[in-house]
Each structure stands twice: as C-alpha cells, then as structure tokens.
Coordinates of C-alpha atoms in Angstrom, one line a residue:
M1 CA 58.4 -5.2 55.1
P2 CA 58.2 -2.2 57.5
P3 CA 58.0 1.2 55.9
V4 CA 61.2 3.3 55.5
S5 CA 61.1 6.4 57.7
D6 CA 61.8 9.7 56.1
A7 CA 63.1 11.1 59.3
Q8 CA 66.7 12.1 59.2
H9 CA 69.0 11.3 62.0
D10 CA 72.5 9.9 62.7
L11 CA 72.2 6.6 61.0
Q12 CA 75.3 5.2 62.7
A13 CA 74.5 6.3 66.2
H14 CA 73.1 3.0 67.2
P15 CA 74.7 0.3 65.1
V16 CA 74.0 -3.4 65.0
L17 CA 77.2 -4.9 66.3
V18 CA 78.5 -8.1 64.8
V19 CA 80.7 -9.8 67.4
D20 CA 83.4 -11.7 65.5
Y21 CA 84.2 -15.1 67.1
G22 CA 86.7 -15.9 64.3
A23 CA 84.2 -16.7 61.6
Q24 CA 85.2 -16.5 58.0
Y25 CA 81.7 -14.9 57.5
A26 CA 81.8 -12.1 60.0
Q27 CA 82.0 -9.3 57.4
L28 CA 79.4 -11.1 55.3
I29 CA 77.0 -10.9 58.3
A30 CA 77.6 -7.2 58.5
R31 CA 76.9 -6.9 54.8
R32 CA 73.6 -8.9 55.1
V33 CA 72.5 -6.5 57.9
R34 CA 73.2 -3.6 55.6
E35 CA 71.1 -5.3 52.9
A36 CA 68.3 -5.3 55.4
R37 CA 68.8 -1.5 55.4
V38 CA 70.2 -1.4 58.9
Y39 CA 73.7 0.0 59.7
S40 CA 76.2 -2.6 61.2
E41 CA 79.8 -2.8 62.4
V42 CA 82.1 -5.7 63.1
V43 CA 83.8 -5.8 66.6
P44 CA 86.1 -8.4 68.1
H45 CA 85.0 -11.0 70.7
S46 CA 87.7 -9.6 72.9
M47 CA 85.8 -6.4 73.4
S48 CA 84.5 -6.2 77.0
A49 CA 80.8 -6.1 77.7
A50 CA 81.1 -2.6 79.0
D51 CA 82.8 -1.3 75.9
L52 CA 80.3 -3.2 73.7
L53 CA 77.3 -1.7 75.4
A54 CA 79.0 1.8 75.5
K55 CA 78.5 1.8 71.7
Q56 CA 74.7 1.9 72.4
P57 CA 73.9 -0.8 69.9
A58 CA 70.5 -1.3 68.5
A59 CA 71.2 -5.0 68.5
I60 CA 74.0 -7.5 68.8
I61 CA 74.8 -10.5 66.6
L62 CA 77.1 -13.2 67.7
S63 CA 78.9 -14.8 64.8
G64 CA 80.0 -18.3 64.2
G65 CA 83.6 -19.5 64.8
P66 CA 85.9 -22.5 64.7
S67 CA 86.1 -23.2 68.4
S68 CA 84.3 -25.5 70.7
V69 CA 82.7 -23.8 73.7
Y70 CA 84.6 -26.4 75.8
A71 CA 88.0 -25.8 74.2
E72 CA 90.7 -24.2 76.4
G73 CA 90.9 -20.5 75.6
A74 CA 87.6 -20.6 73.6
P75 CA 86.0 -17.2 73.3
A76 CA 83.4 -16.7 76.1
L77 CA 80.3 -14.6 76.2
D78 CA 79.9 -12.3 79.2
P79 CA 76.3 -12.9 80.5
A80 CA 76.2 -9.1 81.1
V81 CA 75.7 -8.7 77.3
L82 CA 72.5 -10.8 77.5
E83 CA 71.2 -9.1 80.6
A84 CA 71.5 -5.5 79.3
G85 CA 68.1 -5.5 77.5
V86 CA 69.7 -5.3 74.0
P87 CA 68.3 -7.7 71.4
V88 CA 70.8 -10.5 70.7
F89 CA 71.0 -13.0 67.9
G90 CA 73.4 -15.9 68.1
M91 CA 74.6 -17.9 65.0
C92 CA 76.4 -21.2 65.0
Y93 CA 79.2 -20.9 67.7
G94 CA 77.5 -17.6 68.8
F95 CA 74.3 -19.6 69.3
Q96 CA 76.1 -22.2 71.5
A97 CA 78.0 -19.6 73.5
M98 CA 74.7 -17.8 74.1
A99 CA 72.8 -20.9 75.1
Q100 CA 75.6 -21.9 77.5
A101 CA 75.7 -18.4 79.1
L102 CA 72.0 -18.5 79.6
G103 CA 72.2 -21.9 81.5
G104 CA 71.4 -24.2 78.6
T105 CA 73.4 -27.3 77.8
V106 CA 75.9 -27.7 75.0
D107 CA 77.3 -31.2 74.4
H108 CA 79.8 -33.2 72.3
T109 CA 77.1 -35.4 70.9
G110 CA 79.4 -37.2 68.5
G111 CA 77.2 -36.1 65.6
R112 CA 78.3 -33.4 63.2
E113 CA 76.5 -31.5 60.5
Y114 CA 78.3 -29.8 57.6
G115 CA 76.8 -28.2 54.5
K116 CA 73.2 -28.2 53.4
T117 CA 70.9 -29.6 56.0
A118 CA 67.1 -29.9 56.2
A119 CA 65.6 -27.9 59.1
S120 CA 62.1 -28.4 60.4
I121 CA 60.3 -25.2 61.7
S122 CA 57.9 -25.9 64.5
D123 CA 56.3 -22.4 64.7
T124 CA 55.9 -20.4 61.5
E125 CA 54.4 -17.5 63.4
S126 CA 57.4 -17.0 65.6
T127 CA 59.5 -13.9 65.5
L128 CA 62.3 -15.5 63.4
F129 CA 60.2 -17.8 61.2
A130 CA 57.1 -15.8 60.5
G131 CA 55.8 -16.4 57.0
Q132 CA 58.3 -19.1 56.2
P133 CA 57.8 -22.8 55.2
T134 CA 57.9 -25.5 57.8
S135 CA 60.9 -27.2 56.0
Q136 CA 63.9 -25.3 54.7
V137 CA 67.4 -26.0 53.7
V138 CA 70.1 -24.4 55.9
W139 CA 73.9 -24.3 56.0
M140 CA 75.4 -26.1 59.0
S141 CA 79.0 -26.2 60.2
H142 CA 79.2 -27.6 63.7
G143 CA 80.3 -30.5 65.9
D144 CA 78.9 -29.5 69.3
S145 CA 75.1 -29.1 69.7
V146 CA 72.7 -27.5 72.1
T147 CA 70.9 -30.4 73.8
R148 CA 68.9 -28.4 76.3
A149 CA 67.4 -25.0 75.7
P150 CA 67.9 -22.3 78.4
D151 CA 65.0 -21.7 80.7
G152 CA 62.5 -19.2 79.2
C153 CA 63.6 -20.0 75.6
R154 CA 61.3 -21.8 73.1
V155 CA 62.7 -24.3 70.7
T156 CA 61.4 -23.3 67.2
A157 CA 63.5 -25.4 64.8
S158 CA 65.3 -28.7 64.7
T159 CA 67.2 -31.0 62.4
D160 CA 67.6 -34.8 62.4
G161 CA 71.0 -34.3 64.2
T162 CA 70.1 -31.3 66.3
P163 CA 66.9 -31.2 68.3
V164 CA 67.6 -27.7 69.5
A165 CA 68.4 -25.8 66.3
A166 CA 66.8 -22.5 67.1
I167 CA 65.6 -20.8 70.2
E168 CA 63.5 -17.6 70.8
D169 CA 62.7 -15.6 73.9
D170 CA 60.6 -12.6 72.9
E171 CA 60.4 -11.2 76.5
R172 CA 64.2 -10.8 76.7
R173 CA 64.5 -10.4 72.9
L174 CA 67.1 -13.2 72.7
Y175 CA 67.3 -15.4 69.6
G176 CA 69.6 -18.0 68.1
V177 CA 70.0 -20.5 65.3
Q178 CA 72.5 -23.3 64.9
W179 CA 73.1 -22.6 61.2
H180 CA 74.5 -19.7 59.1
P181 CA 71.6 -17.6 57.9
E182 CA 74.1 -15.1 56.3
V183 CA 75.2 -17.5 53.5
L184 CA 73.2 -17.9 50.3
H185 CA 72.9 -21.7 50.8
S186 CA 70.5 -21.0 53.7
E187 CA 67.2 -20.7 51.7
Q188 CA 65.4 -18.4 54.1
G189 CA 68.5 -16.9 55.7
Q190 CA 68.0 -13.3 54.8
R191 CA 64.3 -13.4 55.9
V192 CA 65.4 -14.9 59.3
L193 CA 67.9 -12.1 59.8
E194 CA 65.4 -9.4 58.7
N195 CA 62.8 -10.9 61.1
F196 CA 65.3 -10.6 63.9
L197 CA 66.2 -7.0 63.0
W198 CA 62.8 -5.6 62.2
K199 CA 60.5 -7.7 64.4
G200 CA 62.7 -9.0 67.2
A201 CA 64.8 -5.8 67.7
G202 CA 62.3 -3.4 66.3
I203 CA 64.8 -1.5 64.2
E204 CA 63.5 0.7 61.4
P205 CA 65.2 0.0 58.0
S206 CA 66.4 3.5 57.3
W207 CA 69.9 2.7 55.9
V208 CA 69.0 3.6 52.3
A209 CA 70.9 5.7 49.8
S210 CA 68.8 8.9 50.2
N211 CA 69.1 8.9 53.9
V212 CA 72.8 7.9 53.8
V213 CA 73.6 10.8 51.5
E214 CA 72.0 13.3 53.7
D215 CA 73.6 11.8 56.8
L216 CA 77.0 11.8 55.3
V217 CA 76.7 15.3 53.9
Q218 CA 75.8 16.6 57.3
S219 CA 78.7 14.8 58.9
I220 CA 81.1 16.3 56.3
R221 CA 79.8 19.8 57.0
D222 CA 80.2 19.3 60.8
E223 CA 83.7 18.0 60.4
V224 CA 85.0 20.5 57.8
G225 CA 83.2 23.6 58.8
G226 CA 84.5 26.5 56.7
A227 CA 87.9 25.0 55.9
H228 CA 89.2 24.3 52.5
V229 CA 89.5 20.7 51.3
L230 CA 91.6 18.7 48.8
C231 CA 90.2 15.5 47.3
A232 CA 92.4 12.7 45.9
L233 CA 90.5 12.0 42.7
S234 CA 91.5 8.9 40.7
G235 CA 88.4 8.6 38.5
G236 CA 87.3 5.4 40.1
V237 CA 83.9 5.0 41.7
D238 CA 85.2 5.4 45.3
S239 CA 87.1 8.7 44.9
S240 CA 84.5 10.0 42.5
V241 CA 81.6 9.4 44.9
A242 CA 83.6 10.8 47.8
A243 CA 84.3 14.0 45.7
A244 CA 80.6 14.3 44.8
L245 CA 79.6 14.0 48.5
V246 CA 82.1 16.6 49.6
Q247 CA 81.1 19.0 46.9
K248 CA 77.5 18.6 47.9
A249 CA 78.5 19.3 51.5
V250 CA 80.9 22.3 51.1
G251 CA 80.7 23.4 47.4
D252 CA 83.6 25.6 46.3
Q253 CA 85.6 24.8 49.5
L254 CA 86.6 21.7 47.6
T255 CA 89.4 21.4 45.0
C256 CA 90.1 18.0 43.5
V257 CA 93.6 16.9 42.6
F258 CA 94.2 14.3 39.9
V259 CA 97.6 12.8 40.0
D260 CA 98.8 11.3 36.7
H261 CA 101.4 9.0 38.3
G262 CA 102.0 6.9 35.2
L263 CA 100.4 3.9 36.8
L264 CA 97.0 4.4 35.2
R265 CA 95.2 2.2 32.7
Q266 CA 94.8 3.3 29.1
G267 CA 92.4 6.3 28.7
E268 CA 91.9 6.9 32.4
A269 CA 93.5 10.4 32.5
K270 CA 91.2 11.6 29.7
Q271 CA 88.1 10.1 31.5
V272 CA 88.9 12.0 34.6
E273 CA 89.9 15.3 33.0
E274 CA 86.9 15.4 30.6
D275 CA 84.0 13.0 31.5
F276 CA 83.9 13.5 35.3
V277 CA 84.5 17.3 35.3
D278 CA 81.9 17.8 32.5
A279 CA 79.3 15.8 34.5
T280 CA 80.0 17.4 37.9
G281 CA 81.6 20.8 37.3
I282 CA 84.1 20.0 40.1
R283 CA 87.2 22.2 40.3
L284 CA 90.1 20.0 39.1
V285 CA 93.9 20.4 39.3
V286 CA 95.9 17.9 37.2
V287 CA 99.4 17.1 38.4
D288 CA 101.9 15.2 36.1
A289 CA 104.0 13.2 38.6
Q290 CA 105.0 10.3 36.4
E291 CA 108.7 10.8 36.7
Q292 CA 108.5 11.3 40.4
F293 CA 106.7 8.0 41.0
L294 CA 108.8 6.0 38.7
T295 CA 112.0 7.3 40.3
A296 CA 110.7 6.5 43.7
L297 CA 109.8 2.9 42.6
A298 CA 113.1 2.2 40.8
G299 CA 114.6 -1.1 41.9
V300 CA 111.7 -1.9 44.3
T301 CA 110.1 -5.4 44.0
D302 CA 108.5 -6.0 47.4
P303 CA 104.7 -5.4 47.2
E304 CA 104.3 -3.9 50.6
E305 CA 107.2 -1.5 50.0
K306 CA 105.6 -0.5 46.7
R307 CA 102.3 0.3 48.3
K308 CA 103.9 2.4 51.0
I309 CA 106.1 4.3 48.5
I310 CA 103.1 5.0 46.3
G311 CA 101.0 6.1 49.4
T312 CA 103.8 8.4 50.5
Q313 CA 104.3 9.9 47.1
F314 CA 100.6 10.5 46.8
I315 CA 100.7 12.5 50.0
R316 CA 103.8 14.5 49.0
V317 CA 102.2 15.4 45.7
F318 CA 99.0 16.6 47.5
E319 CA 101.1 18.6 50.0
Q320 CA 102.8 20.4 47.1
A321 CA 99.5 20.8 45.3
A322 CA 98.0 22.4 48.4
R323 CA 100.9 24.8 48.7
D324 CA 100.4 25.7 45.0
I325 CA 96.7 26.2 45.4
V326 CA 97.0 28.2 48.5
G327 CA 99.6 30.4 46.8
S328 CA 97.3 31.0 43.8
E329 CA 95.5 34.3 43.5
E330 CA 92.1 32.5 43.8
R331 CA 92.9 30.8 47.1
E332 CA 95.4 33.2 48.7
G333 CA 95.2 33.3 52.4
H334 CA 93.0 30.2 52.7
P335 CA 95.1 27.2 53.8
I336 CA 93.8 23.7 53.0
E337 CA 93.3 21.7 56.2
F338 CA 91.6 18.5 54.9
L339 CA 92.3 15.7 52.5
V340 CA 89.4 13.6 51.2
Q341 CA 90.0 9.9 50.4
G342 CA 87.7 7.2 49.0
T343 CA 88.5 4.7 51.7
L344 CA 86.0 1.9 52.0
Y345 CA 85.1 -0.5 54.9
P346 CA 86.8 -3.5 53.3
D347 CA 90.0 -1.4 52.9
V348 CA 89.9 -0.7 56.7
V349 CA 89.2 -4.3 57.6
E350 CA 91.9 -5.7 55.4
S351 CA 94.5 -3.2 56.5
G352 CA 93.9 -4.2 60.2
G353 CA 92.0 -1.0 60.8
G354 CA 88.9 -2.7 62.0
E355 CA 88.8 -3.6 65.7
G356 CA 90.4 -7.0 66.0
A357 CA 91.0 -7.3 62.3
A358 CA 94.1 -9.0 60.9
N359 CA 96.4 -7.0 58.6
I360 CA 96.0 -8.8 55.2
K361 CA 97.7 -6.1 53.2
S362 CA 98.2 -2.4 53.4
H363 CA 95.9 -0.4 51.2
H364 CA 97.7 2.7 49.9
N365 CA 95.1 4.9 51.5
V366 CA 95.1 3.2 54.9
G367 CA 98.3 1.4 55.8
G368 CA 100.5 3.3 53.4
L369 CA 100.1 6.8 54.8
P370 CA 103.1 8.6 56.2
D371 CA 103.4 9.4 59.9
D372 CA 103.9 13.1 59.3
L373 CA 100.7 13.6 57.3
Q374 CA 100.0 17.3 57.1
F375 CA 96.3 17.0 56.5
K376 CA 93.3 15.9 58.5
L377 CA 91.6 13.1 56.7
V378 CA 88.0 13.1 55.6
E379 CA 86.9 9.6 54.6
P380 CA 83.1 9.8 54.0
L381 CA 82.9 6.3 52.6
R382 CA 84.9 4.6 55.3
A383 CA 81.8 2.7 56.7
L384 CA 80.5 1.6 53.3
F385 CA 80.8 -1.5 51.2
K386 CA 81.3 -1.1 47.4
D387 CA 77.7 -1.7 46.5
E388 CA 76.5 0.9 48.9
V389 CA 79.0 3.4 47.4
R390 CA 77.5 2.7 44.0
Q391 CA 74.0 3.4 45.3
V392 CA 75.2 6.7 46.9
G393 CA 76.8 7.7 43.6
L394 CA 73.6 7.1 41.6
E395 CA 71.7 9.1 44.3
L396 CA 74.2 12.0 43.8
G397 CA 74.0 11.9 40.0
V398 CA 77.5 10.6 39.3
P399 CA 77.6 9.3 35.7
E400 CA 76.8 5.6 35.4
A401 CA 79.9 4.9 33.4
I402 CA 81.9 5.9 36.5
V403 CA 79.6 4.4 39.1
W404 CA 79.7 1.0 37.4
R405 CA 83.4 1.1 36.5
Q406 CA 85.3 -2.0 37.7
P407 CA 87.3 -1.4 40.8
F408 CA 90.9 -0.4 40.3
P409 CA 93.5 -0.2 43.1
G410 CA 94.9 3.1 44.2
P411 CA 98.5 2.0 43.5
G412 CA 97.4 1.3 40.0
L413 CA 99.4 -0.9 37.6
G414 CA 102.3 -0.6 40.0
I415 CA 100.9 -3.6 42.0
R416 CA 100.0 -5.6 38.9
I417 CA 103.6 -5.8 37.8
I418 CA 105.3 -8.6 39.7
G419 CA 108.8 -7.2 39.9
E420 CA 110.3 -3.8 39.3
V421 CA 108.0 -1.1 37.9
T422 CA 109.5 0.5 34.7
A423 CA 108.0 2.7 32.0
D424 CA 108.4 -0.1 29.4
R425 CA 106.7 -2.7 31.6
L426 CA 103.9 -0.3 32.3
A427 CA 103.3 0.3 28.6
L428 CA 103.2 -3.4 27.9
L429 CA 100.7 -4.1 30.8
R430 CA 98.6 -1.1 29.8
R431 CA 98.0 -2.5 26.3
A432 CA 97.3 -6.0 27.5
D433 CA 94.8 -4.6 30.1
A434 CA 93.1 -2.5 27.5
I435 CA 92.6 -5.5 25.3
A436 CA 91.1 -7.6 28.1
R437 CA 88.7 -4.8 29.1
E438 CA 87.6 -4.2 25.5
E439 CA 86.8 -7.9 24.9
L440 CA 84.9 -8.3 28.2
T441 CA 82.8 -5.2 27.4
K442 CA 82.1 -6.5 23.9
A443 CA 80.9 -9.8 25.4
G444 CA 78.5 -8.0 27.7
L445 CA 80.3 -9.2 30.9
D446 CA 81.0 -5.9 32.7
R447 CA 78.2 -6.3 35.2
D448 CA 78.9 -10.0 35.8
I449 CA 82.5 -9.6 36.6
W450 CA 83.6 -7.7 39.7
Q451 CA 86.9 -6.9 38.1
C452 CA 89.5 -8.5 35.9
P453 CA 93.1 -7.6 36.9
V454 CA 95.7 -8.3 34.3
V455 CA 99.0 -9.1 35.9
L456 CA 102.4 -8.9 34.3
L457 CA 105.0 -11.5 35.6
A458 CA 107.9 -9.2 34.8
E459 CA 110.5 -11.4 36.4
V460 CA 109.3 -14.5 34.5
R461 CA 110.0 -15.4 30.9
S462 CA 108.7 -18.4 29.0
V463 CA 109.6 -20.0 25.7
G464 CA 107.2 -19.5 22.8
V465 CA 106.9 -19.6 19.0
Q466 CA 105.6 -16.5 17.1
G467 CA 106.0 -16.2 13.4
D468 CA 108.1 -19.4 13.2
F469 CA 110.6 -17.8 15.5
R470 CA 111.5 -18.9 19.0
T471 CA 110.6 -16.2 21.6
Y472 CA 111.4 -15.7 25.2
G473 CA 108.6 -13.4 26.4
H474 CA 106.7 -12.6 29.5
P475 CA 103.5 -14.3 30.6
V476 CA 100.4 -12.2 31.7
V477 CA 97.7 -13.5 34.0
L478 CA 94.0 -12.9 33.7
R479 CA 92.3 -12.7 37.0
P480 CA 88.5 -12.4 36.4
V481 CA 86.6 -12.5 39.7
A482 CA 83.0 -12.5 40.8
S483 CA 82.2 -10.9 44.2
E484 CA 79.6 -8.9 46.1
D485 CA 81.9 -6.7 48.2
A486 CA 85.5 -7.9 47.7
M487 CA 85.6 -9.4 51.2
T488 CA 85.3 -12.8 49.5
A489 CA 85.5 -13.7 45.8
D490 CA 85.4 -16.5 43.3
W491 CA 87.0 -16.7 39.9
A492 CA 84.5 -15.7 37.2
R493 CA 83.6 -18.4 34.7
V494 CA 84.3 -16.4 31.6
P495 CA 83.2 -18.2 28.4
Y496 CA 86.1 -20.1 26.7
D497 CA 85.6 -18.3 23.4
V498 CA 86.0 -14.9 25.1
L499 CA 89.2 -16.1 26.9
A500 CA 90.5 -17.4 23.7
H501 CA 89.9 -14.2 21.9
I502 CA 91.6 -12.2 24.6
S503 CA 94.6 -14.5 24.6
T504 CA 94.9 -14.4 20.8
R505 CA 94.8 -10.6 20.7
I506 CA 97.2 -10.1 23.5
T507 CA 99.9 -12.5 22.1
N508 CA 99.4 -11.0 18.6
E509 CA 99.3 -7.3 19.5
V510 CA 101.4 -6.9 22.6
E511 CA 105.1 -7.2 21.9
D512 CA 107.1 -9.3 24.3
V513 CA 104.1 -11.2 25.7
N514 CA 103.9 -14.8 24.4
R515 CA 101.7 -16.5 27.0
V516 CA 98.4 -15.8 28.7
V517 CA 97.3 -17.8 31.8
L518 CA 94.1 -17.8 33.8
D519 CA 94.0 -17.5 37.6
V520 CA 91.3 -19.8 39.1
T521 CA 91.9 -19.1 42.8
S522 CA 89.1 -18.0 45.1
K523 CA 89.4 -15.5 47.9
P524 CA 90.3 -17.0 50.4
P525 CA 92.9 -18.4 50.0
G526 CA 94.1 -15.8 47.5
T527 CA 93.5 -12.1 47.4
I528 CA 92.0 -10.4 44.3
E529 CA 95.2 -8.5 43.5
W530 CA 98.4 -10.4 43.3
E531 CA 100.3 -7.8 45.4

C-alpha cells in the first residue's frame, strides 16, 4: 500500500467521479473509493463531457447499469471523456460502453452471467491484478458481452462465458472489468479498485481522518470568517461531530442550540445537556419547544408533511434563539449569520440533492427547509458517509458513547408514529423504544446493528389477551437493520431469545401495546425508517 502523505491540501479539489449509469450500486462504488482513502463523488451519466472534465477529476469510474448498449435511449459515453488523459475505469455496463466507444465490439452473445462467477486472470503482474491469484470469484450481472477488445487494450481476464472480461491500457490509463468489484461477493474487488486508484491513476490515499479534519476545519474558517454561528445540536453523532468541527474552527463564535421538541427518545435531553457539554465545553442554549411542535403537528398524518413541518419549526426555533442570543448582553451587536447542520452525503442523495439523484424522501435538514431561511447554512459533513463521520468524531475527541450511538432521525419519534403525533402516543413509543435499546445493549449487539427503529402503528389496533382480559391495543414494529452507510441495508438477524425478551417486556410494561412484530424487509425495496 502506498504511504499516506502528511501534506495538507484541499482533499476534494480533484475528486474521483463515479458516473452513475442507473446502477443500484453507484453510491456503493463511491463508498469503496473512500475506503481506499480517496475522495469520490457520484455524478449522473447525463452530465456532459465538458462539465465532467471541468470538475478536474483525478479519475473517472463508469458504473454498471440495467441497459444494453444497443437499446434505444441507452446511456452513451462521449469518447471525449476517454481522450482527455484522465484515468478511466469501467465496470459492467460502464465497461461495455467504454469498449464500444474505443472501437471494440459488444455483442448479444445469447449467454448471460449472473451472480458468482469464476474469473481467470491471465496476468497477475498487470496494473489491476498485481499480487492477486490467477483464479478468483467475481460477481457478474450482464447479458451483452465484449467480444473484441479495443485496439491498444490487453485482455487480462476471462470467464467461461466471457472471453474479454477485463481490459487494460497503461499508456492511455484506461481500464475495465465486466464484473462488479464494488460488491463483497467479488473476492478481490477492493484490491482491483485500489490497484486502479493507486497504480493506474497514481492517486495518493490521503482521505484519512486526520487530513479530513484539518481540511474541513480550514474550509469552515474560510466560509465563516469572523461571523457568529448557531449549531443545531441533537446529541446524535452527526450534529455532535459537526459542532465539534465548527468549535475547533471558530471557537467562541459558536453557540449550540438544543431543541427539546418532545420527539426525543428517553434520556436524550439529559445526555445532551450533561454528557456532551461536559466532554466538549461547548456553549449550549436549551430551548423547550415541545408545545410548539405538537401544536404544529396536530392532525397531520402524511409523512412528508410531518417532515416539512418539523423542518420548518426547527428553523423558526433557531431564528428566535438567534434573536435572543444576539439580544443577550454577551452577544449584543454580533448578529448570527450561519446555521450549522449535520447533513450527510446519504441525506443529500436520498433527498434528490445529488446530481441526477431521485428524491426518495425529504430529510428534515435537506428537503424540509423553508424557502425564506434567514441563515446561511454550514454543512461540514455534507460530503461524508456515516462511518467517515464516526472516524472524524474520534479524531476530534468526541466521547465514544456519542460517536457510536445508533443513528436517530432529525424528526425524531414524529416519523416513527404512523398516524397523528400526540403526547400520549409519544410517551408510549418512548417507553417501548427504551426497552428495545436496553435489551439490545445487554445482549452486546450495539455494534452489530446499524439501528433498530421501533415504530408505533397508531392507527392500527389488534385484539389481544392480557391478564385474562380481551384487549384492543396497538402493535409496535421492531426494525433492526444491518448496514454500512444506510444507502443499502438488510434486516439484522437478532437472536430469537433477545427478540422474545424484548416482546415480553414491551407487552408487559407498556400499557396499550399488545403485539410486537418484526420487520424483515431489506433496503431496497424498503427504507430504514417507515416514514
């Protein structure tokens, strides 16, 4: 592995661009590039070659996709991308589009390869396959095949069904494989990707926590200058790390505001007011806005409307807090210009904020912001995945109890109640959620589970028997999930005895709940949260 440079520079100035051809794994490719300690971004295939190259990429990766290169309207690759001298790596559909643009041949051979496939490597000293075995399992998903490699490209891998499964051209720094190296099923996939990045493209792996912290701190200083800043602090890892970053950058120019909106889990307000402040010394203002939020949410059942209401109320609370802080003797005459939020890259992508991304749902801190926002936003984590945020937090000295806390949505329990949000329903869900978290912690599963939302089906009742009496109570849903970055997820296989204990405690201890059910849906097709 190449040594990590200590030189500080703008780590995002020359990104590796992942061109999304409609693959379900485009964000995963970007994440795998980050794991190779290189900064990456996802861009749409509709971006012109000129705009793509204007970003001054260190390299370009062409993702897979569902189309055939011969299908009407199939995404095309402008040859100008391949002629610009930028290293390019094609995967699956991106490999075929690249081979075709270079003058190679792609055919409907009638043979298909899906799932695990044995690949034979003909040159284990090549750029992509240096140091790897001659036979390796790869993950295929294709119908068309490259049957003739472009002139100047060497064929360095094949399968029984695909004679041209990998090509390399070191002179032009053009590479491609027919399989998906980004998925874990491809045994040497990460090594193939790292070989492209480090050897083929010659990129130094400098995207590490210590460098990222210094880079982000300098960016914050450049953006904020001498202005005063508010930070929306929830106590979760995202807002806590964002606050710690801004404090390191601008010190006493920062005031954190914690809104107790009544949608928090049990014990969270205390954790923020005591644990985080004690650990960091951050200036904190606590605003009790429970009545304001519940009033605004009264009668609302649509999840998108809930998110937008909660986002708007957040901003209104911060605007009032800013006025109060500016009017205080300590801050008199120093208006607050900036609002810090812990927005992450998956938030941006899912809210349609990534270039070419579909709007899956509005995150309260992205799609739910009002048009007349009175602050300039500072979002230092906007380019990071969750695991990167945790590493930055540890680098900054944020307490581990906060860094490793399970993700919790900004709208809180408001989007874990299916139906209208009321004080009674919140109290019920808060207790059920606390029981589930306690038992998962006792079982030592906190690091194995990404998060375990507990969902109250407030508009549903089911018949039960408790204490020899017929009951007509609410069901709650346990949603334990395993994930690397929340872009994709699978349901976590929690041991049956742990699930049984959680169910028994909830139905015994939480009044008006008589049924506990388990959500075993992956993402996709479901999302992690129900709303």
